[in-house]
Amino acid sequence: MVHKKILFVCMGNICSSPMAEAIMQSLMVKTSIYWEVDSAGLRSWNIGRRPHKHCLRTLRDHGLRSDHFCRQFTVQDFRYFDYIVAMDESVYKELLLWSNLYRSSTQCLVVLLSSFGENGKPTTITELSPTYKLKSFRNAYYQIKDCCKYFILGQKICIVQYALPSSEEDYTYPEHQAEPVKSMETYSPEKKMSLQQISQLGPSQKQMHSMADTLDLATNAFLTGVCTKILSSPKPMSKYHETSSNCRQRKLCLVCGKKFLDSL
């Protein structure tokens, strides 16, 4: 898979571009894509600041976060990034003007995010501003997320879906090997003391008896783990790893990748 570098650009780097950066990073984690993503602004209004509170609130409502600090777009970004994605029409036109003057190669592509709509058709993304209400940020979130999905699909890449085991019940064991025993009981009936016998002991004797119980349980747990590790043969372990890796990872075709992205 080719490593790509993507830069989202808006006017102040405080509303829409950091939101798009966080959304794209989340989609990359879920689809096992390893691209470098960043965001910047054309103006120097918010250099060093955190994204707007409505932007952070919207991301937090969807289980995302942003560690971004606002920065200004520079001419060097044309030479470093593969894609420079404009968040609205005005930013797109200004970036095109900059690219004609300063771009040293044709490897960097300036694109408009709203052009990545369903079936290759352009769509609309709500323009954001620090003066807008939280509702506008929430509407823009879903629009930006959909455009990011279609941007990924437009790259014709192979998406890998992982299904990690959710509990210990998902682990499989060979037929000839039973599941490891988890009990830590070591006492035989002869060694156990009845409650009546324990109640007849003095305070110091009760404390010593409790410490002895704790020591025996810890010793048994240690020995059980050591014996299980020593007695287990390497063949069942390799079979387990082969089975678990096959059920956790699956490469998707373009149609299945689209369905998987739609479900995210």
Short mmCIF file of N, CA and C in Angstrom, two decimals, residues 28 45 131 195 201 245 254:
data_model
loop_
_atom_site.label_atom_id
_atom_site.label_comp_id
_atom_site.label_asym_id
_atom_site.label_seq_id
_atom_site.Cartn_x
_atom_site.Cartn_y
_atom_site.Cartn_z
N MET A 28 -9.05 5.78 9.20
CA MET A 28 -7.84 5.04 8.86
C MET A 28 -7.57 3.94 9.87
N TRP A 45 -4.73 33.78 12.00
CA TRP A 45 -5.55 34.27 13.12
C TRP A 45 -5.39 33.41 14.38
N THR A 131 -18.63 31.69 14.99
CA THR A 131 -19.88 32.32 15.43
C THR A 131 -21.09 31.43 15.24
N LEU A 195 -14.88 -23.77 60.54
CA LEU A 195 -15.12 -22.45 61.12
C LEU A 195 -15.09 -22.50 62.63
N LEU A 201 -9.32 -20.03 67.78
CA LEU A 201 -7.95 -19.54 67.77
C LEU A 201 -7.88 -18.13 68.34
N SER A 245 -5.63 -15.80 13.66
CA SER A 245 -5.27 -14.78 12.69
C SER A 245 -6.20 -14.81 11.50
N LEU A 254 -13.70 -3.98 -3.44
CA LEU A 254 -14.20 -2.61 -3.50
C LEU A 254 -15.66 -2.53 -3.05
#
